[in-house]
Tab-separated table of C-alpha atoms and ligand atoms in Angstrom:
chain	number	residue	atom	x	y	z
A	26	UNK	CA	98.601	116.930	40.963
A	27	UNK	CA	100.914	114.902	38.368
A	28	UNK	CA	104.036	116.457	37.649
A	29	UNK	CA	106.451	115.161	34.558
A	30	UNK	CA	109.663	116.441	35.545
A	31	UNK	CA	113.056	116.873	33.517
A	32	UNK	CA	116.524	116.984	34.987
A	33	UNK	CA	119.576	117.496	32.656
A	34	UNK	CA	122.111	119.427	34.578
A	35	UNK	CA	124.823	117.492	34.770
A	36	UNK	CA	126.103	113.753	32.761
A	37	UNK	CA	122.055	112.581	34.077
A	38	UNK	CA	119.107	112.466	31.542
A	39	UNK	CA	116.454	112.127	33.672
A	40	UNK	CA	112.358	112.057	33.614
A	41	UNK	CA	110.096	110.884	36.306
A	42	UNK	CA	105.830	111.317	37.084
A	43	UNK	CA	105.325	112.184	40.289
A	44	UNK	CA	102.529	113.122	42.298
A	45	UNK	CA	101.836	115.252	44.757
A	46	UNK	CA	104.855	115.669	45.121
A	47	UNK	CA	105.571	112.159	47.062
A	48	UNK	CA	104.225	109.882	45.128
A	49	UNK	CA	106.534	108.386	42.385
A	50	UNK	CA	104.643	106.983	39.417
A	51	UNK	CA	107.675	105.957	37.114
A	52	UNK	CA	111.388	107.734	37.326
A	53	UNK	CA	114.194	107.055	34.906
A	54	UNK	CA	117.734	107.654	35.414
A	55	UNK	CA	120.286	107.864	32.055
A	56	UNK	CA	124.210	108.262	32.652
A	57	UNK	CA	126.811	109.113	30.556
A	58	UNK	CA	129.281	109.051	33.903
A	59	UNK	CA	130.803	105.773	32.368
A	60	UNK	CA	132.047	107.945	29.447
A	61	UNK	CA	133.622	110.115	31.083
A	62	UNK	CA	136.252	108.236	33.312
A	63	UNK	CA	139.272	108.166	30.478
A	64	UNK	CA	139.244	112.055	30.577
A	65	UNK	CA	139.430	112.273	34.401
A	66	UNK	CA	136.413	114.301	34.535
A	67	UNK	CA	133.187	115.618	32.781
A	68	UNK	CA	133.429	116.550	28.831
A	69	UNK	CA	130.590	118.655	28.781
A	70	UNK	CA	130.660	118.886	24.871
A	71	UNK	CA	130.409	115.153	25.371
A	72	UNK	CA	127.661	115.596	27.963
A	73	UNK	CA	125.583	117.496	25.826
A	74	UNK	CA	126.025	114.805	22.826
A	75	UNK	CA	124.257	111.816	25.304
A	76	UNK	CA	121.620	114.268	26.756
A	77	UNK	CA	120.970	114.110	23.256
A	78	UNK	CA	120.616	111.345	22.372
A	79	UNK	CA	118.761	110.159	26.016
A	80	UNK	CA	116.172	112.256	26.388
A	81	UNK	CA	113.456	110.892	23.931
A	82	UNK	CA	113.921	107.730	24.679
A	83	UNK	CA	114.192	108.368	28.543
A	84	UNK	CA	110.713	110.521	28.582
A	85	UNK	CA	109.315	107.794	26.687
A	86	UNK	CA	110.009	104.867	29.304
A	87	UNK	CA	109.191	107.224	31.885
A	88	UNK	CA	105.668	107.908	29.973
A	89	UNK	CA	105.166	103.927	29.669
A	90	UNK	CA	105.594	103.630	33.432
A	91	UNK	CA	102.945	100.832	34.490
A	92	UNK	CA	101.008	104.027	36.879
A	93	UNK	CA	100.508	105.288	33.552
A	94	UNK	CA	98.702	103.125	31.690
A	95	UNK	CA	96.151	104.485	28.761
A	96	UNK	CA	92.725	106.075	30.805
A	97	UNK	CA	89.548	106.503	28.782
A	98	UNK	CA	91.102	106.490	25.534
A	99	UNK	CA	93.790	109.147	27.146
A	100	UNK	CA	97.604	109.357	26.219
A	101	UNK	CA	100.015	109.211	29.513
A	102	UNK	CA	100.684	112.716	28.614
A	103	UNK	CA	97.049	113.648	29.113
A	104	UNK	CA	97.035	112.368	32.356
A	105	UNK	CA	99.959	114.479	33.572
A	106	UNK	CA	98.756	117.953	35.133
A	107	UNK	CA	102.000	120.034	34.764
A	108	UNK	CA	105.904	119.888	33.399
A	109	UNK	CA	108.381	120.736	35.497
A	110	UNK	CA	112.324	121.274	34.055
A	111	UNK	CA	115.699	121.994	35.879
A	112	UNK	CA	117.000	125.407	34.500
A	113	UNK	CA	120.151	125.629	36.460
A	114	UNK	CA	122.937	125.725	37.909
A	115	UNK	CA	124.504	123.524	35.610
A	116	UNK	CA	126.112	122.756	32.068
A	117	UNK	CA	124.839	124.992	29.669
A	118	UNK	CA	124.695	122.581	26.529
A	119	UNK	CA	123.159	119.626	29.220
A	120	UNK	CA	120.696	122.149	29.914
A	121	UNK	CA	119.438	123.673	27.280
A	122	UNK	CA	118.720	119.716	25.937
A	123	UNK	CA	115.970	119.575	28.922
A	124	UNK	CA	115.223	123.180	28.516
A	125	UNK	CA	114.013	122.962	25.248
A	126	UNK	CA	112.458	119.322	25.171
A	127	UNK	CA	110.144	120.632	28.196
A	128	UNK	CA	109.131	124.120	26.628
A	129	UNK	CA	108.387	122.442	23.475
A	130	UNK	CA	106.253	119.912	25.231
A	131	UNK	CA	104.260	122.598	27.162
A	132	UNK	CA	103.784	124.139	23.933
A	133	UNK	CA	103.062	121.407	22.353
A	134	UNK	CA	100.326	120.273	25.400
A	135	UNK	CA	99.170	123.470	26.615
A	136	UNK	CA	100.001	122.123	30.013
A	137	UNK	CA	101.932	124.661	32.307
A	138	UNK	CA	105.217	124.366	33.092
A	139	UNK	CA	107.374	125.373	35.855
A	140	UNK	CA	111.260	126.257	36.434
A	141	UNK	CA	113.275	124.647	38.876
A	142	UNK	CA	116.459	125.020	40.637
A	143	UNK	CA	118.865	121.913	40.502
A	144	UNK	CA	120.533	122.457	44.260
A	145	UNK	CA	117.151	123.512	45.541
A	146	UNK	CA	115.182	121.042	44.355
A	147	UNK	CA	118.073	118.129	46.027
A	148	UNK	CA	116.427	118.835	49.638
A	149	UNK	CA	113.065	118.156	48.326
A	150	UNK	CA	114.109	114.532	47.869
A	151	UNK	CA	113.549	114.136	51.533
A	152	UNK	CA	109.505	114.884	51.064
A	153	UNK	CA	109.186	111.758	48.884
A	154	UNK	CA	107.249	109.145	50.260
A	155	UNK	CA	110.123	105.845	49.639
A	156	UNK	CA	107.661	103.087	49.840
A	157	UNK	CA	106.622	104.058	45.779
A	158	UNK	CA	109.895	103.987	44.892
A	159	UNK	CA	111.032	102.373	41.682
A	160	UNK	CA	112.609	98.542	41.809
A	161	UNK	CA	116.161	98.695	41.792
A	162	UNK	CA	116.867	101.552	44.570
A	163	UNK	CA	119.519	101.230	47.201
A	164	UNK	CA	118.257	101.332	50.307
A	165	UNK	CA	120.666	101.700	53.888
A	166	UNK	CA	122.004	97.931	53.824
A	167	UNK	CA	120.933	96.715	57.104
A	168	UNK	CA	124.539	96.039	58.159
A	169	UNK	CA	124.667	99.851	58.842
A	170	UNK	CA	122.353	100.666	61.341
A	171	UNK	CA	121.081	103.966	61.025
A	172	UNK	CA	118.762	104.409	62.968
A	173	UNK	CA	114.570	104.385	63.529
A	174	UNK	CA	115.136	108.458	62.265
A	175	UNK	CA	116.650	108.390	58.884
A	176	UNK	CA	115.707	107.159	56.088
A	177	UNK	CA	113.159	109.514	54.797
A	178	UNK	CA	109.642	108.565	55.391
A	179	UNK	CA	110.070	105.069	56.179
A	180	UNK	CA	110.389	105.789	60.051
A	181	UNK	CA	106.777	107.608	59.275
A	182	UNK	CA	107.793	110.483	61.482
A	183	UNK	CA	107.259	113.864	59.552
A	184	UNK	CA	109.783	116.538	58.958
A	185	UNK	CA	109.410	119.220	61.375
A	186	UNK	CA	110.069	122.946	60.988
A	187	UNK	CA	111.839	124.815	61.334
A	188	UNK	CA	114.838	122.225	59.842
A	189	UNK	CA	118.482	122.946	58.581
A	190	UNK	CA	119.010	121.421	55.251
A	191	UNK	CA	122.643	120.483	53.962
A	192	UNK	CA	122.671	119.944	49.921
A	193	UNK	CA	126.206	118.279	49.305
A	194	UNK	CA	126.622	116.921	46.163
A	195	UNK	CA	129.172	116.629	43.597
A	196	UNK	CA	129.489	120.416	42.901
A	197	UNK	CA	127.910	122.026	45.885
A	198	UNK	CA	127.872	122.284	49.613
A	199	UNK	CA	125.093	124.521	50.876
A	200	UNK	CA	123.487	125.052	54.065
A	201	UNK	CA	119.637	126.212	54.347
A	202	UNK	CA	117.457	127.164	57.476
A	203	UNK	CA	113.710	126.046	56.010
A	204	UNK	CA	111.139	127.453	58.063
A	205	UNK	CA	108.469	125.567	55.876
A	206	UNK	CA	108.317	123.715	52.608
A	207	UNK	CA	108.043	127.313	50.939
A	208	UNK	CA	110.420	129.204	53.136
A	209	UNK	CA	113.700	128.747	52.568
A	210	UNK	CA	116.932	131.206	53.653
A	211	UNK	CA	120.265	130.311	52.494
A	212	UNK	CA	123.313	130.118	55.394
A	213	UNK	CA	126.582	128.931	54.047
A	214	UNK	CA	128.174	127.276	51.503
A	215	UNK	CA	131.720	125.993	50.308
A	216	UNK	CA	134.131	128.872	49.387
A	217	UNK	CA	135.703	126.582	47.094
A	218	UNK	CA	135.657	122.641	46.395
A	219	UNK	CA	132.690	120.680	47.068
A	220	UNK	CA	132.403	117.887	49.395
A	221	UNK	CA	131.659	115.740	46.450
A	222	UNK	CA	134.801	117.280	44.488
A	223	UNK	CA	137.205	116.576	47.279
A	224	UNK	CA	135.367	112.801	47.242
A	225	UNK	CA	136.533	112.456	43.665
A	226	UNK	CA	139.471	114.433	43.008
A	227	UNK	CA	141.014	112.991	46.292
A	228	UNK	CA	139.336	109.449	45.017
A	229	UNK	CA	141.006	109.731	41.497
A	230	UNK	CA	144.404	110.761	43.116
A	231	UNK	CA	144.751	107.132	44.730
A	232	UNK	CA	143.709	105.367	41.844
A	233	UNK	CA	139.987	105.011	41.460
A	234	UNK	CA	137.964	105.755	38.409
A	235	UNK	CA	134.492	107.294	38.227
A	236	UNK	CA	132.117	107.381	41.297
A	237	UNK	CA	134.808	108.512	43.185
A	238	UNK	CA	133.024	109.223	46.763
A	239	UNK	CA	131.233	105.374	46.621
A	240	UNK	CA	135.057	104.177	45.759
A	241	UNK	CA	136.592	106.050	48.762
A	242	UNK	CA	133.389	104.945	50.978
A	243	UNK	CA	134.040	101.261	50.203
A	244	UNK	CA	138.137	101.259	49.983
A	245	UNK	CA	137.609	102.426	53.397
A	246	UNK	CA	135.191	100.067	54.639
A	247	UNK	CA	138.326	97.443	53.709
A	248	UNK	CA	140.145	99.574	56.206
A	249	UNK	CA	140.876	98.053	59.519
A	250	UNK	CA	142.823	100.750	62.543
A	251	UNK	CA	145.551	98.231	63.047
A	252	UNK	CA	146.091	96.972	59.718
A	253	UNK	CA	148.557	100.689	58.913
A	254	UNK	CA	151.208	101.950	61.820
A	255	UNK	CA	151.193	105.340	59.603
A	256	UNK	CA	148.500	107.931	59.798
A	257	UNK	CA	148.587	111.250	57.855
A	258	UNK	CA	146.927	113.888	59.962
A	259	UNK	CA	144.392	115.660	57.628
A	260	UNK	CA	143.407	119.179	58.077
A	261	UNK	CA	139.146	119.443	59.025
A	262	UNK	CA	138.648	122.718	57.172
A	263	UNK	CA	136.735	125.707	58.661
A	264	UNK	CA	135.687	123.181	61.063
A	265	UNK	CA	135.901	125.478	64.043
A	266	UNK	CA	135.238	128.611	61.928
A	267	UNK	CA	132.099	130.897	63.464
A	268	UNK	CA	130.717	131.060	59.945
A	269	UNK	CA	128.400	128.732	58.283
A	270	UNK	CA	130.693	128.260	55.163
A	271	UNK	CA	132.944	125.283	54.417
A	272	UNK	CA	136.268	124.831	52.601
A	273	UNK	CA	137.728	121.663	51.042
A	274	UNK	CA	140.138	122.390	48.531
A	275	UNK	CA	142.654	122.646	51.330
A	276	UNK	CA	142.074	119.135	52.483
A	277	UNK	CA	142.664	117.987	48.544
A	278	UNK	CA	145.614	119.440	48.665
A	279	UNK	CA	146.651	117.943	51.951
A	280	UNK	CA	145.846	114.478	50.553
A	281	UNK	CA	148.082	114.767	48.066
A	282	UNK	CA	151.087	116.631	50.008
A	283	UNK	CA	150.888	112.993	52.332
A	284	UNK	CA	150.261	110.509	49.536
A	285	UNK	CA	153.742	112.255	47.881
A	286	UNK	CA	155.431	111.569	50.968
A	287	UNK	CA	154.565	108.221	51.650
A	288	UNK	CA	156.289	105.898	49.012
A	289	UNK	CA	155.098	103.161	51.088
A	290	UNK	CA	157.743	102.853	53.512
A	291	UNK	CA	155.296	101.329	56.060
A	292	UNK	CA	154.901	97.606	57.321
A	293	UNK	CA	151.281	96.993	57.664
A	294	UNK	CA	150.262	95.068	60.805
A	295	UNK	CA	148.685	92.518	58.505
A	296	UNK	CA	149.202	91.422	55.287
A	297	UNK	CA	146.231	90.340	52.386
A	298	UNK	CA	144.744	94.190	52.453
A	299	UNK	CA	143.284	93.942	48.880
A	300	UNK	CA	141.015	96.650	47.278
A	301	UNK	CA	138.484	95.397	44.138
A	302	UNK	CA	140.611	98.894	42.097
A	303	UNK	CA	143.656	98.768	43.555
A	304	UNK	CA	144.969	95.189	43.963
A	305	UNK	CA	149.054	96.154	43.948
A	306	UNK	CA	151.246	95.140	46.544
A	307	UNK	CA	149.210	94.357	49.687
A	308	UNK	CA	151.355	97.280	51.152
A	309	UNK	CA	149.688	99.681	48.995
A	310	UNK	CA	146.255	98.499	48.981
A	311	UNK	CA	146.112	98.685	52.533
A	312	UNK	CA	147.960	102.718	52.327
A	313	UNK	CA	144.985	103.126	49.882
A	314	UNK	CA	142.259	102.092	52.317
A	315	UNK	CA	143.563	104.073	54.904
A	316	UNK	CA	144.055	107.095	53.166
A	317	UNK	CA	140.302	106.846	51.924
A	318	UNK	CA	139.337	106.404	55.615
A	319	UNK	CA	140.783	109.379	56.803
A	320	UNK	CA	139.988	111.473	53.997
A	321	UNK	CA	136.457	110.009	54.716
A	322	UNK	CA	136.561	110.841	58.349
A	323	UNK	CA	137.701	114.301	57.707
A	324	UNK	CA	134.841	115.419	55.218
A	325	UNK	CA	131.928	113.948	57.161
A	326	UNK	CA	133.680	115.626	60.593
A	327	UNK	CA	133.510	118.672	58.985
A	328	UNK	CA	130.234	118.353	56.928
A	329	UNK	CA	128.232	117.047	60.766
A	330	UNK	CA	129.556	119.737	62.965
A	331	UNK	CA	128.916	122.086	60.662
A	332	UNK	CA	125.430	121.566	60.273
A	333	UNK	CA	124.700	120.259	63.870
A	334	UNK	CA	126.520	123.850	64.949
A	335	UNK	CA	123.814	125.469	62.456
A	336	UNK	CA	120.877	123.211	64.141
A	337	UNK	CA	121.654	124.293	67.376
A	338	UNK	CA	122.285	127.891	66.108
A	339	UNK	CA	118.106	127.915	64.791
A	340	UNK	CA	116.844	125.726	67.542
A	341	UNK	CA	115.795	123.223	64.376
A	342	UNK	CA	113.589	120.240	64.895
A	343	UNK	CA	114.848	118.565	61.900
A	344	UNK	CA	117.973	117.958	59.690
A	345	UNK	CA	117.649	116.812	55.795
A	346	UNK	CA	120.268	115.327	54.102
A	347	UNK	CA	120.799	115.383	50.201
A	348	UNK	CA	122.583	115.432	47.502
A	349	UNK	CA	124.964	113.084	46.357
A	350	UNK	CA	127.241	113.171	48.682
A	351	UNK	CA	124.258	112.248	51.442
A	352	UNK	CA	124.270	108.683	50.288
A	353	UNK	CA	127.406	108.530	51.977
A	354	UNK	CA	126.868	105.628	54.703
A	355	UNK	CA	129.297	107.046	57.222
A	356	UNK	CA	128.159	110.452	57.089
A	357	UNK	CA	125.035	108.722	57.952
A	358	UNK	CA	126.337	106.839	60.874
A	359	UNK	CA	127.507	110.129	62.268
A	360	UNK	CA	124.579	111.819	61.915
A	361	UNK	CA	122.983	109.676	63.344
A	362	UNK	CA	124.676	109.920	66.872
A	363	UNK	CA	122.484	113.356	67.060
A	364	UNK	CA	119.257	111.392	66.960
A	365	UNK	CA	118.080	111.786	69.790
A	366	UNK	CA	118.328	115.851	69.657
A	367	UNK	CA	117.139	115.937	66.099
A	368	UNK	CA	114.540	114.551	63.303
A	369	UNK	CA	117.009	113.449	60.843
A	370	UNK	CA	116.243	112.472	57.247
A	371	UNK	CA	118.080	111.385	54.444
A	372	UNK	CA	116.581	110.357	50.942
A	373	UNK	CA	116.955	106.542	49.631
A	374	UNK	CA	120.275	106.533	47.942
A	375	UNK	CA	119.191	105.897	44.751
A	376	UNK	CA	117.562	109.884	45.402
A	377	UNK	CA	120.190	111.565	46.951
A	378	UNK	CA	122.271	111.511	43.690
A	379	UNK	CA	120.803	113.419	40.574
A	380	UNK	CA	116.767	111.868	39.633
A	381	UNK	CA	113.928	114.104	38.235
A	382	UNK	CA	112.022	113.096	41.005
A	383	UNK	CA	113.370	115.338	43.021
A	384	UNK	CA	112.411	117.971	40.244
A	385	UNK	CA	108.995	117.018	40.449
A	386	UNK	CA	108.717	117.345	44.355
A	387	UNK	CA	110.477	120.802	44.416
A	388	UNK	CA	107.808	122.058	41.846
A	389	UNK	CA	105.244	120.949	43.311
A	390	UNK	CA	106.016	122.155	46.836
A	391	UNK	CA	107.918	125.331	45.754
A	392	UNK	CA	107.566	126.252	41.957
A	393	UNK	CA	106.280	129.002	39.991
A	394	UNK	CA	104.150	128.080	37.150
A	395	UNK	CA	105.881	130.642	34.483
A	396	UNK	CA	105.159	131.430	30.354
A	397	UNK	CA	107.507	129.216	28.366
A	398	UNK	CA	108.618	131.829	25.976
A	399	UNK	CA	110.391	133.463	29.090
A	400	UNK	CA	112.076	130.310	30.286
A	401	UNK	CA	115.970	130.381	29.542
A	402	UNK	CA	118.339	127.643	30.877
A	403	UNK	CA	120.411	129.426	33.206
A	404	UNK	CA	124.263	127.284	34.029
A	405	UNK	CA	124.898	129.523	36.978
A	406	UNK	CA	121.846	130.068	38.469
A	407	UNK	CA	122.401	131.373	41.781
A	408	UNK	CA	121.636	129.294	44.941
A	409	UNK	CA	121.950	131.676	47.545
A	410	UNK	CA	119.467	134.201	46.295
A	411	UNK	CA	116.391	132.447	46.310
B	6	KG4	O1	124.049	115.039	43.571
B	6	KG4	P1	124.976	114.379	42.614
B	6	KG4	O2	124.514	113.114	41.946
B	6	KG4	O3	125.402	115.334	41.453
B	6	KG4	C1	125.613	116.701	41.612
B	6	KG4	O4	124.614	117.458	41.626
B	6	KG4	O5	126.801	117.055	41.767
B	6	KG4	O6	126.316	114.130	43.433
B	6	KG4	C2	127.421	113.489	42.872
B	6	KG4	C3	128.504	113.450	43.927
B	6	KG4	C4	129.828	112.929	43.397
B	6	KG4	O7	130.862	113.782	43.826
B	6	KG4	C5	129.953	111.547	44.041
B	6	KG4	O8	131.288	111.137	44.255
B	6	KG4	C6	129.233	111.786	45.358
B	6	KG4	O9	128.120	112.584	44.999
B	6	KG4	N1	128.764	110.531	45.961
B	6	KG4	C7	129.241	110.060	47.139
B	6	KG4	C8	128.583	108.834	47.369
B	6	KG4	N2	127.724	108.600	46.325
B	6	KG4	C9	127.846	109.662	45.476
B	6	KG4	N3	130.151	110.572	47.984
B	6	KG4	C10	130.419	109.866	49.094
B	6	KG4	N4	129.862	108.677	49.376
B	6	KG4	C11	128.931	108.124	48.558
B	6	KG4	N5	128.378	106.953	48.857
B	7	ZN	ZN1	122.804	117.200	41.839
């Protein structure tokens, strides 16, 4: 079955062919993130204007992908069986642009089409076969071992139920017990900031621009133990907590309590501690790094415990990774200490943040074919009830 799916939740226009679910035929990725950086955060009036103007043009290349070539005097839309669209939770005026586009085209086609859940449809990234994917996507460098058990299907060892999937992206941290691809029970979620949130409000605090959690992952990656005497001891949230729920906002706030404090009154051990963003006094470039090390090491403690606690809790076979905030290389190093007790998976990088593919894979797996005259975008679409 060929699926055309549309995501535009968020600051993504994006349109990819998949099929069965696994198989990616062509997948194209718009952002307007770039935009958004001298505001300090998502416009969503702005949003809405380059979901706009993306989405013709972005369902077009995806339509000319080279798996899609004319058949038999057939259109690429002919060939495609079903459309699939993200209704929620998300930006309302993003929404409705892939709302609409996708009713119109099952109008339009006659073909059915199918509603799907944004967070949801994240964890489904994991059931797509990598070897099809598109040129260009960041794969684990090799630097970073990870191990023979992530990395999706490349290890060729098959998710096994029942698995505990953690969805942590840039506004959500959920934890779901999957019994099967259809079976899904929600567990726990954050009770206020996302994991991704505290990445980039945290991120933004010590200087960086967009793409805050990839800024903090690399700024500490320039951090070396030695090269700071002073360490700010940042709370782990909820990390011993009997629930399944997580908290971050109290971890932002810690960040910036100690970042107010220090006016860089330490000597570093070394001098020359240079980040690409923040290239000030060595002094501070190496304070940066090591504040975006331990605010690293304190969300991907909290985010692995959690969900190993949860693992153990359901006697799972497997853990699945996704969501933005899964591309996160030493969240993936830690996992990956529980490999021998666990299956663990995490999508190629380029589809743990936001892709239609993902779209396509959920709805095929999971969706509901359902009458387009009855299909509303919905911004806070519930991820618990499901
Ligand atoms: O899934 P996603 O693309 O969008 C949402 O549905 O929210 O996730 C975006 C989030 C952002 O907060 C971004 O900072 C975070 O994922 N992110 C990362 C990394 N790459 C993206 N966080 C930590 N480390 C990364 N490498
Ligand atoms: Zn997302």
């Amino acid at each position: 079955m060929r699926i055309l799916a549309i995501e535009t939740s968020c600051d993504e226009t994006a349109c990819a062919v998949v099929e069965d679910g696994t198989k990616i035929v062509s997948s194209v990725v718009a952002s307007s993130t770039k935009m958004h950086e001298k505001y300090g955060g998502i416009v969503p009036e702005v949003a809405a204007r380059e979901q706009l103007k993306c989405i013709i043009p972005v369902i077009t290349e995806a339509l000319s992908g080279s798996g899609l070539e004319k058949r038999k005097g057939k259109t690429p839309l002919d060939t495609i069986d079903a459309i699939a669209v993200t209704i929620g939770p998300g930006l309302i005026g993003s929404l409705l642009v892939g709302v609409e586009t996708a009713k119109t085209l099952a109008f339009v086609t006659g073909k059915p089409i199918i509603p799907v859940n944004h967070v949801l449809a994240h964890m489904y990234a994991n059931f797509v076969d990598s070897s099809f994917v598109i040129p260009g996507l960041i794969r684990n460098p090799s630097s970073f071992s990870t191990g023979s058990r992530l990395g999706g299907r490349d290890d060729k060892k098959k998710i096994q139920f029942p698995a505990i999937s953690l969805v942590v992206s840039g506004g959500h941290t959920e934890l779901y017990l999957m019994k099967s691809t259809k079976d899904l029970t929600w567990l726990g979620g954050t009770l206020d900031d996302a994991a991704g949130e505290c990445f980039d409000k945290t991120a933004r605090l010590l200087g960086f621009g967009s793409q805050g959690g990839v800024a903090i992952q690399e700024a500490a990656r320039s951090y070396h133990v030695s090269d700071i005497a002073y360490h700010p001891q940042l709370p782990r949230p909820m990390i011993h907590d009997d629930s399944l729920n997580f908290s971050f906002s109290g971890l932002k706030t810690a960040v910036m309590r100690e970042w107010k404090k220090c006016s860089f009154p330490v000597i570093p051990a070394q001098a020359g501690i240079q980040t690409k963003k923040n290239s000030g006094s060595p002094i501070k470039s190496g304070m940066t790094n090591m504040f975006a090390y331990e605010i690293q090491e304190a969300i991907t403690d909290v985010l692995v415990t959690k969900t190993i606690r949860a693992a153990k809790q359901y006697h799972a076979k497997s853990i699945l990774l996704s969501g933005g905030v899964a591309a996160n290389l030493r969240l993936r190093e830690k996992f990956n200490i529980h490999h021998s007790t666990f299956n663990i998976h995490a999508p190629d990088g380029a589809l743990c943040t936001d892709n239609a593919v993902m779209i396509a894979s959920y709805a095929f797996f999971r969706g509901t074919p359902t009458d387009w005259h009855t299909i509303t975008a919905v911004p806070n679409l519930s991820v618990e009830e499901i």
